[in-house]
PDB file of C-alpha atoms in Angstrom:
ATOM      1  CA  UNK A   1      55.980 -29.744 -53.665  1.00 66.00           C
ATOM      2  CA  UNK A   2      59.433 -31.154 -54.016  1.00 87.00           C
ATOM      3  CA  UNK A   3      59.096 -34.625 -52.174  1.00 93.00           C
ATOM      4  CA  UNK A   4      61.688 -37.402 -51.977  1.00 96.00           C
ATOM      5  CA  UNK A   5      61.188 -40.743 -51.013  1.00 96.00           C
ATOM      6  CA  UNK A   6      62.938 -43.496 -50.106  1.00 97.00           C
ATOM      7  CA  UNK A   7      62.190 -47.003 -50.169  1.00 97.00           C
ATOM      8  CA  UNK A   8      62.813 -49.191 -48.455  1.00 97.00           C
ATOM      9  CA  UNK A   9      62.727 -47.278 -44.454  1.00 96.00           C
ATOM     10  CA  UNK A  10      64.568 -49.472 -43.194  1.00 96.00           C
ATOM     11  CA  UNK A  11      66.154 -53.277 -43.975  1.00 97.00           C
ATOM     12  CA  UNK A  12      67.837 -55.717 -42.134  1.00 97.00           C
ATOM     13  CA  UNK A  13      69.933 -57.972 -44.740  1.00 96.00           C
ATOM     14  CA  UNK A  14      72.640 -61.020 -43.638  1.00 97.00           C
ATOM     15  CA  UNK A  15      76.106 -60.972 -44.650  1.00 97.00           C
ATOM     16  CA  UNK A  16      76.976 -61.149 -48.347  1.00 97.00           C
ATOM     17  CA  UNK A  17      73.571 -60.218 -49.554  1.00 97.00           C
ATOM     18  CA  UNK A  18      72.887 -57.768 -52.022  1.00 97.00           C
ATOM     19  CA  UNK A  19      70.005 -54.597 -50.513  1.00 97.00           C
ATOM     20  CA  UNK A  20      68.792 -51.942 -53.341  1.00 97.00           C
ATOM     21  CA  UNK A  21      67.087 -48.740 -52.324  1.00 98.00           C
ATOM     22  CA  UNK A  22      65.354 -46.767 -54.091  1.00 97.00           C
ATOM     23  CA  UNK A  23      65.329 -42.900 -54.383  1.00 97.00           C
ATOM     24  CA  UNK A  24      62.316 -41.098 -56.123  1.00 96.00           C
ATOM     25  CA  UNK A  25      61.687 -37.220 -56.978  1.00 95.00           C
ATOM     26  CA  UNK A  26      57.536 -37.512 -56.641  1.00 95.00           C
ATOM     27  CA  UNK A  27      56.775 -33.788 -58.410  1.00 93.00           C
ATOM     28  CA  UNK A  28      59.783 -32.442 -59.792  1.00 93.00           C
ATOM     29  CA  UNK A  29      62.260 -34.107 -62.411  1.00 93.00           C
ATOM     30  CA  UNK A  30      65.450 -34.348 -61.054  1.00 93.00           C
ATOM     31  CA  UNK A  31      68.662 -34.117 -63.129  1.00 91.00           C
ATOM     32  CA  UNK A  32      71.165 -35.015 -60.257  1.00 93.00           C
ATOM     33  CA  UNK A  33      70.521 -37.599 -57.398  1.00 95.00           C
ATOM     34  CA  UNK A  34      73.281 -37.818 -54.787  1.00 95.00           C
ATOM     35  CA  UNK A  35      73.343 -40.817 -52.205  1.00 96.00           C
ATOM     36  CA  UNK A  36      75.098 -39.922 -48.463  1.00 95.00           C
ATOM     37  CA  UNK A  37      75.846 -42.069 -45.932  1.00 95.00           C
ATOM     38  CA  UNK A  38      75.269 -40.880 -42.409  1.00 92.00           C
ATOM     39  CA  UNK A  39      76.934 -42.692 -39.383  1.00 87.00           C
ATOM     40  CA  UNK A  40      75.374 -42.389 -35.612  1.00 83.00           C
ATOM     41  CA  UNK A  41      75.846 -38.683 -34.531  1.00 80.00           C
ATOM     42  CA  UNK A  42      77.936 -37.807 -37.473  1.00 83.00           C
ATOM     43  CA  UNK A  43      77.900 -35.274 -40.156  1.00 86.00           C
ATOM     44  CA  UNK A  44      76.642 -36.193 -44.225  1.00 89.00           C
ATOM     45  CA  UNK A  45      79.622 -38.330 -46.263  1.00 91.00           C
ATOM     46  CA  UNK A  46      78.703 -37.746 -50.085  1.00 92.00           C
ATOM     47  CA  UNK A  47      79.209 -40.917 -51.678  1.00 95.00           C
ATOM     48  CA  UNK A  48      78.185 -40.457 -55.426  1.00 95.00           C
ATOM     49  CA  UNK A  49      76.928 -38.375 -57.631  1.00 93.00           C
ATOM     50  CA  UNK A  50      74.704 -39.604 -60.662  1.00 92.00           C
ATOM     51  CA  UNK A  51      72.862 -37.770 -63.491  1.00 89.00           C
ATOM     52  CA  UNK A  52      70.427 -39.223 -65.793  1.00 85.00           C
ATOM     53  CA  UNK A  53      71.054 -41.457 -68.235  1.00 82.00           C
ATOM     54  CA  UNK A  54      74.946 -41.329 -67.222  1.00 85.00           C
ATOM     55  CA  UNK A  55      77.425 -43.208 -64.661  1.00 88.00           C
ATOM     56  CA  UNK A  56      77.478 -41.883 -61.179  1.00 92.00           C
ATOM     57  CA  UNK A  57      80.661 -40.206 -60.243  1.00 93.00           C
ATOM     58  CA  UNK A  58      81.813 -41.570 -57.292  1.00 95.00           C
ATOM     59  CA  UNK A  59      83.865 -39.716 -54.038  1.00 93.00           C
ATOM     60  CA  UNK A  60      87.741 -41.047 -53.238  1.00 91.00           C
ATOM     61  CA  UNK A  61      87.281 -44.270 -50.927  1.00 93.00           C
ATOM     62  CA  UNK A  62      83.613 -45.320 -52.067  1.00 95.00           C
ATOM     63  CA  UNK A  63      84.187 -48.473 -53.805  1.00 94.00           C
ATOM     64  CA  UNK A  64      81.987 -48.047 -57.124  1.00 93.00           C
ATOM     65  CA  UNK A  65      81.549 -51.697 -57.991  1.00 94.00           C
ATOM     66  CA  UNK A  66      80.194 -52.390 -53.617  1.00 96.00           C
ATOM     67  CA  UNK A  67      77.801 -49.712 -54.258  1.00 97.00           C
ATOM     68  CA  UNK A  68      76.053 -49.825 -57.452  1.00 96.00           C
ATOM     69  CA  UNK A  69      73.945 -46.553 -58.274  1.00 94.00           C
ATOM     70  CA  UNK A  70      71.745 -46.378 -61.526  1.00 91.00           C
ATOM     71  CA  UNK A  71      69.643 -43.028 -62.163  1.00 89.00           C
ATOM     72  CA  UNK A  72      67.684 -44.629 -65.127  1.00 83.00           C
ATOM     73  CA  UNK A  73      65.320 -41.903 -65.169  1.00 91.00           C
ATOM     74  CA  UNK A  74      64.830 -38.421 -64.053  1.00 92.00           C
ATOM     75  CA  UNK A  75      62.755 -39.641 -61.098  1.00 94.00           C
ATOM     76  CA  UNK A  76      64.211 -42.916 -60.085  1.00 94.00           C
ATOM     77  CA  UNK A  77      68.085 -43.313 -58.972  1.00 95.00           C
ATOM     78  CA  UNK A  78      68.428 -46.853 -56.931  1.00 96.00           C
ATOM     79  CA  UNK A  79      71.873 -47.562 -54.976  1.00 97.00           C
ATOM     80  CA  UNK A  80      72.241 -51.340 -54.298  1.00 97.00           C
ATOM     81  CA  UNK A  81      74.879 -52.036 -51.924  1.00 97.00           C
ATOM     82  CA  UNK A  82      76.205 -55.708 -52.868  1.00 97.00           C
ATOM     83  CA  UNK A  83      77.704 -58.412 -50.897  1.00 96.00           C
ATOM     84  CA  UNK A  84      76.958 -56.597 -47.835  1.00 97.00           C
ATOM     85  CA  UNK A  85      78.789 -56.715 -44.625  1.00 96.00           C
ATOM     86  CA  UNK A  86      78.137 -55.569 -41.284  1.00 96.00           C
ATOM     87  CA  UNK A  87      80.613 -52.597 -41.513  1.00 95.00           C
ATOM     88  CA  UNK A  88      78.590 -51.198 -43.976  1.00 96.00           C
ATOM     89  CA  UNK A  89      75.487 -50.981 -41.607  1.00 96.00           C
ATOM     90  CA  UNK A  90      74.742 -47.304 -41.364  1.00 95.00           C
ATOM     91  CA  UNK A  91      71.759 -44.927 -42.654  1.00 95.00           C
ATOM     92  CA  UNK A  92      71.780 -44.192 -46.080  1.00 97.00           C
ATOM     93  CA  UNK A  93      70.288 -41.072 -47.549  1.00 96.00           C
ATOM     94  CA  UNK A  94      69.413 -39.862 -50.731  1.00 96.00           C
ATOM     95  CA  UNK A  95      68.596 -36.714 -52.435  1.00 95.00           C
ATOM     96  CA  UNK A  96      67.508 -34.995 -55.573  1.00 95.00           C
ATOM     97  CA  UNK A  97      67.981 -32.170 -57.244  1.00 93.00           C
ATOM     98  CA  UNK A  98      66.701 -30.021 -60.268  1.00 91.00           C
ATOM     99  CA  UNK A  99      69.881 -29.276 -61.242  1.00 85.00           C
ATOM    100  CA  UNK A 100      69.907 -25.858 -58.780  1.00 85.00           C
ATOM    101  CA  UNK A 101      72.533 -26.242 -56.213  1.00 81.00           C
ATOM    102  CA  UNK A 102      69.310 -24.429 -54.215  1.00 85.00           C
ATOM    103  CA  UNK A 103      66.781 -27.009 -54.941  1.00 89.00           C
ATOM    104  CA  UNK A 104      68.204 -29.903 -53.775  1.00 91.00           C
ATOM    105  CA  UNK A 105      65.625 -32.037 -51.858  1.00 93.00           C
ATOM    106  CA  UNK A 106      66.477 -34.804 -48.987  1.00 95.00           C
ATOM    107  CA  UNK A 107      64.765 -38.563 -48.749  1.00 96.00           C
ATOM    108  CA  UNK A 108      63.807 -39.782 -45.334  1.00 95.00           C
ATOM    109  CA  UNK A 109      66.747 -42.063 -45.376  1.00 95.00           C
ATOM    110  CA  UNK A 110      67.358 -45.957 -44.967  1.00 97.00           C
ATOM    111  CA  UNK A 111      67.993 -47.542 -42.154  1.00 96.00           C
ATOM    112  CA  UNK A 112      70.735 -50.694 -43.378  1.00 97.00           C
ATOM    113  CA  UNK A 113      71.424 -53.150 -40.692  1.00 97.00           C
ATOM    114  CA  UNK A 114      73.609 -56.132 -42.120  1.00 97.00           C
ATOM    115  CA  UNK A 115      73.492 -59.106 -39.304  1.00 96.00           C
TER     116      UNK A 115
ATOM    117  CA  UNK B   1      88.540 -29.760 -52.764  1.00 84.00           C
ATOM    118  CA  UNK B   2      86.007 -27.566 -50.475  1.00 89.00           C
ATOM    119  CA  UNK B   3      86.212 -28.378 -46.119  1.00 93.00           C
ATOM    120  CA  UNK B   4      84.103 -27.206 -44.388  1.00 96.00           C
ATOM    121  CA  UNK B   5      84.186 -26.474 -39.886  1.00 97.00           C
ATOM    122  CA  UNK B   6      81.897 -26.528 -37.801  1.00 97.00           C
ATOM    123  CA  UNK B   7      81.555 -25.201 -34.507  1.00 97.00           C
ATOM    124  CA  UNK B   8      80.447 -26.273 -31.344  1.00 97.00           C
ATOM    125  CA  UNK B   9      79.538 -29.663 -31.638  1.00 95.00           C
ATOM    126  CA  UNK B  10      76.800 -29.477 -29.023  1.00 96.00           C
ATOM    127  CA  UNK B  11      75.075 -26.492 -27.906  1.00 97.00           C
ATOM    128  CA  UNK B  12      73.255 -26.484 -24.668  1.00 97.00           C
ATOM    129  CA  UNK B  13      70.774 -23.041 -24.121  1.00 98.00           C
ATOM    130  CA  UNK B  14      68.093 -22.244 -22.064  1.00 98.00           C
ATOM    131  CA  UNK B  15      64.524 -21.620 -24.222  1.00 98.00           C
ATOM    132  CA  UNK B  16      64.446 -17.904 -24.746  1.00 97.00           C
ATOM    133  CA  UNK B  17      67.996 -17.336 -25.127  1.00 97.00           C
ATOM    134  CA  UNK B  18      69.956 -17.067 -28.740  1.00 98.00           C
ATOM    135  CA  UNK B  19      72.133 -19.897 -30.041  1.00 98.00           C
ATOM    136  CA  UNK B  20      75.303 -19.325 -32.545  1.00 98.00           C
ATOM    137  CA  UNK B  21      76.632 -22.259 -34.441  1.00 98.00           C
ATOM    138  CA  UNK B  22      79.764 -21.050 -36.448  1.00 98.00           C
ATOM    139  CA  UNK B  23      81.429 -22.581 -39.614  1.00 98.00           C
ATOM    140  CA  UNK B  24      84.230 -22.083 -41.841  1.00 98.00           C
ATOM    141  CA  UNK B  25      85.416 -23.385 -45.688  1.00 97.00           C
ATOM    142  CA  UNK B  26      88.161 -23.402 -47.139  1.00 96.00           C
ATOM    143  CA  UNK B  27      87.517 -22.622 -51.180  1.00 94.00           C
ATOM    144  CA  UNK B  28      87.139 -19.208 -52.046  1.00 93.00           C
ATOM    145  CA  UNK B  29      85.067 -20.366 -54.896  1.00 92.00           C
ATOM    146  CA  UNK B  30      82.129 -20.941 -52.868  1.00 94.00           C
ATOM    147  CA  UNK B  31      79.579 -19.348 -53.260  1.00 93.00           C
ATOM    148  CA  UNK B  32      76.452 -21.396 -51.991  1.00 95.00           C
ATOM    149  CA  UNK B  33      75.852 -21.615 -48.103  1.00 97.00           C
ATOM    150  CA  UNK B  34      72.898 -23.797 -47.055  1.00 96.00           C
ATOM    151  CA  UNK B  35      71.785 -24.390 -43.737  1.00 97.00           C
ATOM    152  CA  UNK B  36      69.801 -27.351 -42.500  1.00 96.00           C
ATOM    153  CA  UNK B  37      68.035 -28.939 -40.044  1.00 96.00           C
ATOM    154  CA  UNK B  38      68.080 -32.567 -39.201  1.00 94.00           C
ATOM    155  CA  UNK B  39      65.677 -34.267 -35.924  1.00 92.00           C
ATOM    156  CA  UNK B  40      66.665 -37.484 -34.899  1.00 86.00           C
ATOM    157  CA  UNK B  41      65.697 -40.726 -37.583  1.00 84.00           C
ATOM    158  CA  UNK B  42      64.661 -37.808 -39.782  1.00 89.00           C
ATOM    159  CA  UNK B  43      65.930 -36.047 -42.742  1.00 91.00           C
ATOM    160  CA  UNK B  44      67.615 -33.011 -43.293  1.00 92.00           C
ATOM    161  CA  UNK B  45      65.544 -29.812 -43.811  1.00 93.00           C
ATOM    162  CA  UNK B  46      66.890 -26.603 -45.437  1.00 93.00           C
ATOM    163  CA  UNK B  47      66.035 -23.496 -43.315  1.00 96.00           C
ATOM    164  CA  UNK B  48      68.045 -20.755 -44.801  1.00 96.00           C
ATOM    165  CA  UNK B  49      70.868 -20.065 -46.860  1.00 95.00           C
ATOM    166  CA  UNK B  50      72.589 -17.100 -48.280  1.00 95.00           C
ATOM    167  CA  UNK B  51      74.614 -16.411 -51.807  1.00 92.00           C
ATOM    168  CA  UNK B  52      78.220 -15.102 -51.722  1.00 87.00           C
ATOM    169  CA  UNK B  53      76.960 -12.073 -52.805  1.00 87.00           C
ATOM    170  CA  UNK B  54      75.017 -11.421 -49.599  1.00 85.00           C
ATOM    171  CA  UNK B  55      76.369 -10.600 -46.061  1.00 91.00           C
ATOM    172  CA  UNK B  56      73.684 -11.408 -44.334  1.00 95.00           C
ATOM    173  CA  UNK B  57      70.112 -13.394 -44.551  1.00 94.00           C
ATOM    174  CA  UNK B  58      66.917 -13.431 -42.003  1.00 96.00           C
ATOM    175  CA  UNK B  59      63.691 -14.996 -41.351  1.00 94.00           C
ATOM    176  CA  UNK B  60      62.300 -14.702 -38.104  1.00 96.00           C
ATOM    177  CA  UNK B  61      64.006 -15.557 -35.703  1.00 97.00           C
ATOM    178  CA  UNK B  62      66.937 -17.314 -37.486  1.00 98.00           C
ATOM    179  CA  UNK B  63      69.610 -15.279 -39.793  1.00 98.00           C
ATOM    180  CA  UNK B  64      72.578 -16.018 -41.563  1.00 98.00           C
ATOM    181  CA  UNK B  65      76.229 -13.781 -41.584  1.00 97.00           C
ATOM    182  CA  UNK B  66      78.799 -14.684 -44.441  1.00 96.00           C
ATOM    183  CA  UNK B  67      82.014 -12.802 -44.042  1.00 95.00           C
ATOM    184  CA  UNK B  68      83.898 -13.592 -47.521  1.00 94.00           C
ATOM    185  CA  UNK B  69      86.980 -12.367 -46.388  1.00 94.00           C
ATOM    186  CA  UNK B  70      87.482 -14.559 -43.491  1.00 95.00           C
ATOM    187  CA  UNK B  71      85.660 -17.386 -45.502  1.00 96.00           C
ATOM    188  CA  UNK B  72      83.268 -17.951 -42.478  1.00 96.00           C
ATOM    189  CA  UNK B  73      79.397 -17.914 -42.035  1.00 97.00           C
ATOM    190  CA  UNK B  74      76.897 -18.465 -39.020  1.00 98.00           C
ATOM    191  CA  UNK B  75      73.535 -19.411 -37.956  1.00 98.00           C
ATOM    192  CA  UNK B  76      71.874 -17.485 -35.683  1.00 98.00           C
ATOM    193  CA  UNK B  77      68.501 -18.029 -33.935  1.00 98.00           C
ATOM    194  CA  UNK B  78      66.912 -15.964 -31.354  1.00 97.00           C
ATOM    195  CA  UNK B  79      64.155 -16.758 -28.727  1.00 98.00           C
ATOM    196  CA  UNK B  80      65.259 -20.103 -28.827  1.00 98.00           C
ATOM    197  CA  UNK B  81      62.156 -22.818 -28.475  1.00 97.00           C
ATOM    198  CA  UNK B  82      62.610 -26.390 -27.427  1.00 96.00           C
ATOM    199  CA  UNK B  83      61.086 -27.450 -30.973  1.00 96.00           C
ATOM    200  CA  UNK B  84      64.415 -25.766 -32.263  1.00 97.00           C
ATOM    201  CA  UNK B  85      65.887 -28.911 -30.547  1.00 97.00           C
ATOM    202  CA  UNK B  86      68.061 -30.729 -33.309  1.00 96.00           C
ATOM    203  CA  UNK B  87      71.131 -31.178 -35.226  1.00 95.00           C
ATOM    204  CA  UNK B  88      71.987 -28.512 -37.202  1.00 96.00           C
ATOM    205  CA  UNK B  89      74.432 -28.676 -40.144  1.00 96.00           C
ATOM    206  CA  UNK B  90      76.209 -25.960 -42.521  1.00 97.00           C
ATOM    207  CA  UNK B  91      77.361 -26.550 -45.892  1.00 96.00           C
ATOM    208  CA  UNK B  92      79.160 -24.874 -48.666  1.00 95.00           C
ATOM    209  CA  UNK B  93      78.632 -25.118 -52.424  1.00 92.00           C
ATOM    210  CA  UNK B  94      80.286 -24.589 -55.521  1.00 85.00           C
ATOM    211  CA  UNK B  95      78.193 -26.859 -57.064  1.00 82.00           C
ATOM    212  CA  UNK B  96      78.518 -30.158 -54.905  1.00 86.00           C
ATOM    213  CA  UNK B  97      77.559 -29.404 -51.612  1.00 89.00           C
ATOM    214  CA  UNK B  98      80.297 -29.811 -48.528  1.00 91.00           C
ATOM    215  CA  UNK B  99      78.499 -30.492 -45.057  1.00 92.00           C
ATOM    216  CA  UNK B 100      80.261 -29.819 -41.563  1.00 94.00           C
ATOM    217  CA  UNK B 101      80.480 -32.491 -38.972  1.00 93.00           C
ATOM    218  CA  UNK B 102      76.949 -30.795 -37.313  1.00 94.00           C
ATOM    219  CA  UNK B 103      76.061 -29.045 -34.067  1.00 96.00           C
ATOM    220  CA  UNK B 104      73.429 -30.865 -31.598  1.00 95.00           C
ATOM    221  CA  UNK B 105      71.562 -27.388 -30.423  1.00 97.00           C
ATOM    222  CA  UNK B 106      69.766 -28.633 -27.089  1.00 97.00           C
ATOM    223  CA  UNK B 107      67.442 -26.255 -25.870  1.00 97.00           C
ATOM    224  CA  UNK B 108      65.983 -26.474 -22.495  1.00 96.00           C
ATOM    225  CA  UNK B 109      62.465 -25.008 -21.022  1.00 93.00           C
TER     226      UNK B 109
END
């Protein structure tokens, strides 16, 4: 039980694209979906928050209208990251939770790679 | 808001012997501690965590210590096994969890 996936694995996208990924709870409902963004060798950065049916809340520095996150439905929470330059290359992961700060359940990550 | 320190960064053992990885915060209010696991290109994998209300936590060969007081917690794990190989990350919660910056555990046969 308590599977997250992540779609796509990986994605290479050229500058000033738009990329969405998608974040899905496959047996459990989840209430909250959080999206991190993990460089090389470095530590989990929160980026937003986002319950159903309501905006995400975003951390200080994450630009909320670069990186659009909609959690439509208890098992579905997408993050598209628009106009997309190569800084923002990096491995984004999401994860889900059921509202217990105990069950909170990890994706396997995207690999972003703006060119 | 909660920050959370980690320490070492990298850990190098020899299989069989014990590893520490140490970590601070800085709210009071927390009262969550998590512990996870994360192999290279892979996600992050809870292995234990203990509640504020707890001073210490084990399974097997890993355990957990929360001193309250001096707001820090560690990871232990004994027998060390080259599958225990990994980046290992603490976290504290009041709510929203707060990751350290991680500690690559190396373990050598």
């Amino acid at each position: 039980g308590a599977v997250v996936s992540q779609h796509p694995s990986w994605v290479i996208c050229k500058s000033g694209t738009s990329v969405k990924i998608e974040c899905r709870s496959l047996d459990f409902q989840a209430t909250t979906m959080f999206w991190y963004r993990q460089f090389p060798k470095q530590s989990l950065m929160l980026m937003a928050t986002s319950n159903e049916g309501s905006k995400a809340t975003y951390e200080q520095g994450v630009e909320k209208d670069k990186f659009l996150i909609n959690h439509a439905s208890l098992t579905l929470s997408t993050l598209t990251v628009t106009s997309a330059h190569p800084e923002d290359s990096s491995f984004y992961i999401c994860s889900a939770s059921t509202g217990r700060e105990d069950e909170q359940y990890f994706g396997p990550g995207t690999r972003l790679t703006v060119t | 808001g909660e920050n959370v320190e980690q320490h070492p960064s990298t850990l190098s053992v020899q299989e069989g012997d014990s590893a520490v990885i140490k970590c601070t915060y800085s709210d009071s209010a927390s009262n969550y501690f998590p512990w996870y696991k994360q192999e290279l290109g892979k996600r992050p994998q809870l292995i234990i965590d203990i509640r504020s209300n707890v001073g210490e936590k084990k399974d097997q060969r890993i355990a957990v210590t929360l001193n309250k007081t001096a707001k820090h917690f560690s990871l232990h794990i004994t027998e060390t096994q080259p599958e225990d190989s990994a980046v290992y990350f603490c976290a504290a919660s009041l709510g929203t969890l707060t990751f350290g910056k991680g500690t690559m555990l190396l373990v050598s046969p």
